[in-house]
Coordinates of C-alpha atoms in Angstrom, one line a residue:
M1122 CA -25.3 -18.0 115.4
Q1123 CA -25.8 -21.3 113.5
R1124 CA -27.7 -19.9 110.7
A1125 CA -24.6 -17.2 110.5
A1126 CA -22.0 -20.2 110.1
Q1127 CA -24.0 -21.8 107.7
S1128 CA -24.4 -18.8 105.5
D1129 CA -20.8 -18.0 105.8
Q1130 CA -20.0 -21.8 104.6
R1131 CA -22.2 -21.2 101.7
D1132 CA -20.4 -17.9 100.5
P1133 CA -17.1 -19.6 99.0
R1134 CA -19.5 -22.2 96.7
T1135 CA -21.6 -19.3 95.7
K1136 CA -18.5 -17.4 94.5
R1137 CA -17.1 -20.0 92.7
T1138 CA -20.1 -20.9 91.0
Y1139 CA -20.5 -17.1 90.0
R1140 CA -17.1 -16.8 88.3
V1141 CA -17.8 -20.5 86.9
L1142 CA -20.8 -18.7 85.1
L1143 CA -18.8 -15.5 84.3
G1144 CA -16.1 -17.6 82.4
A1145 CA -18.9 -19.7 80.3
A1146 CA -20.3 -16.5 78.9
A1147 CA -17.1 -15.2 78.0
V1148 CA -16.5 -18.2 75.6
P1149 CA -19.1 -17.1 73.3
L1150 CA -17.8 -13.4 73.1
M1151 CA -14.7 -14.4 72.4
L1152 CA -15.7 -16.7 69.4
V1153 CA -18.1 -13.9 68.0
A1154 CA -14.9 -11.5 68.2
T1155 CA -12.7 -14.1 66.4
A1156 CA -15.1 -14.6 63.7
C1157 CA -16.1 -11.1 63.3
S1158 CA -12.0 -10.4 62.8
S1159 CA -12.1 -13.3 60.5
D1160 CA -14.7 -11.8 58.4
S1161 CA -13.1 -8.4 58.3
G1162 CA -9.9 -9.9 57.1
S1163 CA -11.6 -11.9 54.4
G1164 CA -13.7 -9.0 53.0
S1165 CA -10.2 -7.2 52.6
S1166 CA -8.7 -9.8 50.8
S1167 CA -11.6 -10.1 48.2
D1168 CA -11.3 -6.4 47.7
D1169 CA -7.7 -6.4 47.0
N1170 CA -8.1 -9.5 44.6
A1171 CA -10.8 -7.5 42.6
A1172 CA -8.5 -4.4 42.5
G1173 CA -5.6 -6.3 41.1
A1174 CA -7.6 -8.3 38.7
G1175 CA -8.9 -4.6 37.4
Q1176 CA -5.4 -3.7 37.3
T1177 CA -4.1 -6.8 35.2
T1178 CA -7.1 -5.9 32.7
E1179 CA -5.9 -2.5 32.4
S1180 CA -2.4 -3.1 32.0
S1181 CA -3.4 -5.8 29.1
A1182 CA -5.4 -3.1 27.4
S1183 CA -2.6 -0.4 27.6
V1184 CA 0.1 -2.8 26.0
S1185 CA -1.8 -4.6 23.0
P1186 CA 0.0 -4.0 19.8
S1187 CA -0.5 -1.3 17.3
P1188 CA -1.6 -2.4 13.7
T1189 CA 1.5 -3.1 11.6
V1190 CA 1.8 -3.8 7.9
Q1191 CA 4.5 -5.2 5.9
A1192 CA 7.0 -2.7 4.5
A1193 CA 7.3 -2.1 0.8
A1194 CA 9.9 -4.0 -1.4
Y1195 CA 11.1 -1.2 -3.5
K1196 CA 11.7 2.6 -1.9
S1197 CA 13.2 4.5 -4.8
L1198 CA 12.4 5.1 -8.4
P1199 CA 15.0 5.7 -11.2
D1200 CA 14.7 8.8 -13.5
A1201 CA 12.1 8.0 -15.8
C1202 CA 14.2 9.8 -18.8
D1203 CA 16.8 7.3 -17.7
T1204 CA 14.9 4.1 -17.8
L1205 CA 15.8 3.4 -21.8
S1206 CA 19.2 2.9 -23.2
K1207 CA 19.9 5.0 -26.5
G1208 CA 19.9 2.0 -28.5
T1209 CA 16.0 1.4 -27.5
L1210 CA 15.1 4.8 -27.8
G1211 CA 16.6 4.8 -31.1
D1212 CA 14.6 1.8 -32.6
L1213 CA 11.1 3.3 -30.9
V1214 CA 11.5 6.8 -31.5
P1215 CA 14.3 7.3 -34.0
K1216 CA 14.1 11.0 -34.6
A1217 CA 13.3 12.2 -31.0
S1218 CA 15.7 14.1 -28.9
K1219 CA 17.5 11.5 -26.7
S1220 CA 17.0 13.8 -23.2
G1221 CA 12.9 13.0 -23.6
K1222 CA 10.6 15.6 -21.8
Q1223 CA 10.4 15.3 -18.0
G1224 CA 7.0 15.1 -16.7
K1225 CA 6.3 17.2 -13.8
S1226 CA 6.1 15.4 -10.3
D1227 CA 5.7 17.1 -6.8
D1228 CA 7.3 13.8 -5.2
V1229 CA 10.1 12.3 -7.5
A1230 CA 10.5 9.5 -5.1
T1231 CA 7.0 7.9 -5.7
R1232 CA 6.2 9.1 -9.3
G1233 CA 7.7 10.0 -12.6
S1234 CA 7.6 10.2 -16.4
C1235 CA 9.4 11.0 -19.4
S1236 CA 7.8 11.7 -23.2
W1237 CA 9.7 11.4 -26.5
S1238 CA 8.3 12.5 -29.8
S1239 CA 9.6 11.2 -33.2
L1240 CA 8.9 12.6 -36.9
D1241 CA 10.6 11.2 -39.7
N1242 CA 9.7 13.4 -42.8
N1243 CA 10.0 11.8 -45.9
G1244 CA 8.8 14.9 -48.1
V1245 CA 6.2 14.6 -50.8
K1246 CA 6.2 10.9 -49.4
G1247 CA 4.7 11.9 -46.1
S1248 CA 6.1 11.3 -42.7
Q1249 CA 6.5 8.7 -39.9
F1250 CA 5.3 9.8 -36.5
R1251 CA 6.1 8.1 -33.3
W1252 CA 5.4 8.8 -29.7
L1253 CA 6.5 7.2 -26.3
N1254 CA 5.6 8.1 -22.8
V1255 CA 7.2 6.1 -19.7
S1256 CA 5.6 6.2 -16.5
L1257 CA 6.2 5.2 -13.0
L1258 CA 4.4 4.7 -10.1
R1259 CA 5.6 3.9 -6.5
F1260 CA 3.2 2.6 -3.6
D1261 CA 4.5 2.8 -0.2
S1262 CA 2.6 0.4 2.8
D1263 CA 0.3 1.9 4.9
V1264 CA -1.4 0.9 7.9
T1265 CA -4.8 2.4 6.9
R1266 CA -4.6 1.6 3.2
G1267 CA -2.5 -2.2 3.0
E1268 CA 0.6 -3.1 1.6
G1269 CA 2.5 -1.3 -0.9
D1270 CA 2.4 -4.2 -3.6
K1271 CA -1.3 -5.1 -3.3
L1272 CA -1.8 -0.9 -3.7
A1273 CA 0.0 -1.5 -6.8
Q1274 CA -2.0 -4.3 -7.9
E1275 CA -5.1 -2.6 -7.8
Y1276 CA -3.7 0.8 -9.5
Y1277 CA -2.2 -2.2 -12.2
D1278 CA -5.7 -3.4 -12.6
K1279 CA -7.5 0.2 -12.9
Q1280 CA -4.6 1.1 -15.7
V1281 CA -5.6 -1.8 -17.8
Q1282 CA -9.2 -1.2 -17.5
D1283 CA -8.7 2.3 -18.7
A1284 CA -6.6 1.1 -21.9
Q1285 CA -9.3 -1.3 -22.6
S1286 CA -12.3 1.4 -22.6
V1287 CA -10.7 4.0 -24.8
D1288 CA -13.4 6.0 -26.7
G1289 CA -13.3 5.5 -30.5
A1290 CA -10.7 2.4 -30.1
K1291 CA -11.1 -0.3 -32.9
N1292 CA -9.7 -3.8 -33.4
A1293 CA -8.8 -3.4 -29.5
K1294 CA -7.0 -6.8 -28.1
T1295 CA -5.7 -7.5 -25.0
E1296 CA -2.8 -10.0 -24.2
P1297 CA -0.5 -11.2 -21.1
V1298 CA 3.0 -10.6 -21.2
T1299 CA 5.4 -13.0 -19.9
G1300 CA 8.8 -12.2 -18.7
T1301 CA 8.0 -8.6 -17.6
G1302 CA 8.0 -7.9 -14.1
D1303 CA 5.6 -10.0 -11.8
Q1304 CA 2.7 -9.2 -14.3
A1305 CA 2.2 -7.5 -17.4
T1306 CA -0.8 -6.9 -20.0
L1307 CA -0.5 -5.3 -23.4
V1308 CA -3.8 -3.7 -24.5
R1309 CA -3.7 -2.3 -28.5
Y1310 CA -6.1 -0.7 -30.8
D1311 CA -6.2 1.5 -33.9
L1312 CA -7.6 5.1 -33.4
K1313 CA -8.7 7.3 -36.1
K1314 CA -7.6 11.2 -36.2
K1315 CA -7.8 13.7 -38.3
E1316 CA -3.9 13.4 -38.8
G1317 CA -4.2 9.7 -39.7
S1318 CA -4.8 6.3 -38.6
F1319 CA -2.7 5.5 -34.9
K1320 CA -1.4 2.3 -33.9
Q1321 CA -2.0 2.4 -30.0
Q1322 CA 0.2 0.4 -27.8
T1323 CA -0.2 0.2 -24.0
L1324 CA 1.7 -2.0 -22.0
V1325 CA 1.3 -2.0 -18.2
T1326 CA 3.4 -4.0 -15.7
R1327 CA 4.2 -4.3 -12.0
V1328 CA 7.1 -5.1 -10.3
E1329 CA 6.8 -5.6 -6.3
N1330 CA 5.0 -2.1 -5.6
V1331 CA 5.9 -0.3 -8.5
V1332 CA 3.7 0.2 -11.5
V1333 CA 5.4 1.1 -14.9
T1334 CA 3.3 2.1 -18.0
L1335 CA 4.5 2.4 -21.5
D1336 CA 2.2 4.1 -24.0
Y1337 CA 3.7 4.0 -27.8
N1338 CA 1.7 4.9 -30.7
G1339 CA 2.9 5.2 -34.2
A1340 CA 1.2 6.8 -37.6
G1341 CA 1.8 7.1 -41.4
L1342 CA 0.8 10.7 -42.1
A1343 CA 0.2 12.8 -45.4
G1344 CA 0.5 9.2 -47.5
E1345 CA 3.1 7.4 -45.5
K1346 CA 2.5 3.7 -45.1
T1347 CA 0.7 2.9 -41.5
P1348 CA 3.5 1.2 -39.4
S1349 CA 3.0 -2.5 -38.7
T1350 CA 1.0 -3.2 -35.3
D1351 CA 3.0 -6.3 -34.8
T1352 CA 6.4 -4.4 -34.9
L1353 CA 5.1 -1.5 -32.7
A1354 CA 4.1 -4.5 -30.3
K1355 CA 7.6 -6.2 -30.3
L1356 CA 9.4 -3.2 -29.7
V1357 CA 7.2 -1.8 -26.6
K1358 CA 7.6 -5.1 -25.0
S1359 CA 11.3 -5.1 -25.2
A1360 CA 11.2 -1.5 -24.1
A1361 CA 9.0 -2.5 -21.2
K1362 CA 11.6 -5.1 -19.7
E1363 CA 14.3 -2.5 -20.0
A1364 CA 12.1 -0.2 -17.8
V1365 CA 11.3 -2.9 -15.1
A1366 CA 15.3 -4.1 -15.1
S1367 CA 15.8 0.0 -14.5
V1368 CA 13.6 0.0 -11.4
T1369 CA 14.9 -3.1 -10.2
K1370 CA 18.6 -1.8 -10.2
A1371 CA 17.5 1.5 -8.7
N1372 CA 16.7 -0.8 -5.3
T1373 CA 19.6 -3.2 -5.4
G1374 CA 22.4 -1.1 -5.2
G1375 CA 23.3 -1.8 -8.7
G1376 CA 23.0 1.8 -10.1
S1377 CA 22.1 5.4 -9.6
S1378 CA 18.3 5.6 -8.7
G1379 CA 18.3 9.1 -9.9
N1380 CA 15.2 10.8 -8.3
G1381 CA 14.7 7.9 -5.6
S1382 CA 15.0 8.6 -2.2
G1383 CA 16.8 6.4 0.7
D1384 CA 13.7 5.3 2.5
G1385 CA 10.8 6.3 0.4
G1386 CA 7.8 8.6 1.1
K1387 CA 5.5 7.6 3.7
T1388 CA 2.4 8.6 1.6
S1389 CA 1.0 6.6 -0.8
P1390 CA 0.6 8.3 -4.3
S1391 CA -2.7 8.4 -5.7
P1392 CA -3.8 7.6 -9.5
S1393 CA -5.3 10.8 -9.7
A1394 CA -1.9 12.6 -8.9
S1395 CA 0.0 10.4 -11.3
K1396 CA -2.0 11.7 -14.4
S1397 CA -0.9 15.2 -14.3
A1398 CA 2.7 14.2 -15.4
S1399 CA 1.6 13.1 -18.8
K1400 CA -0.2 16.1 -19.7
S1401 CA 2.8 17.7 -21.0
A1402 CA 2.5 15.6 -24.1
S1403 CA 1.0 17.3 -27.1
P1404 CA -2.3 16.5 -27.9
S1405 CA -1.7 15.3 -31.5
A1406 CA 1.0 13.1 -30.0
S1407 CA -1.7 11.0 -27.6
P1408 CA -4.6 10.1 -29.5
S1409 CA -6.0 8.1 -26.6
K1410 CA -7.8 8.4 -23.2
S1411 CA -5.4 5.8 -21.9
T1412 CA -2.2 7.7 -23.1
A1413 CA -3.4 11.1 -21.7
T1414 CA -4.2 9.5 -18.3
K1415 CA -0.5 7.6 -17.5
S1416 CA 2.1 9.3 -15.8

């Protein structure tokens, strides 16, 4: 009986001890569970941040600006046959038709040419021959090729080089010309042909994104006196200034632009395309390779 009573007295203490032990064991389990929950949330946040960074990179790449190029200054051309006044034509080609011979062009907004041929027959004394060609070539800006004025600069340089490398040219001289466009060069030389001795003047000038080329030559035929080179040079310089003024006027609202278009073409012309316009000139009228390649 005594042992039973003692056993009964120990039971409450044992139960309390058991409950304490259970509570102590539960604390680590809760800590572990909390840590796991925290780690799980941290991983999700990291993944979200990584995904957000990827989206930002893709977004930045998608809105990167496309290549641009400065628009060309001049958008149109005058009619090549209207670039010179009747008075100027009377000085350079006195016996020529004032209307001129229009060169062929598949795009009159970017290229054009016109030529005049004059033969002043003095009977048994011979005759004076003159030939003039004006060509215009306009370059548009292009994102793959560059700005229009720089493309015109490259073509200008090529035109001058072509004029300086004509086969058979004698007494060739090259000189800069001031007061005509943004830049201008005159190349002059003598060329012997079966008809006589021709005095060739090739003046190339650039104004903004347009290149203007004037080919002018003269000869005394059948015993007539050979024309003065200096006189021919003076005439072609005056004509070049007038042609440049016509181009500027066509793009400033000061007059009709003839063949020009309002917004210009989007395809830059190539030098090879411009050469076809001058092939309408008669072979006898264009004694040089430079003349034959202008349009």
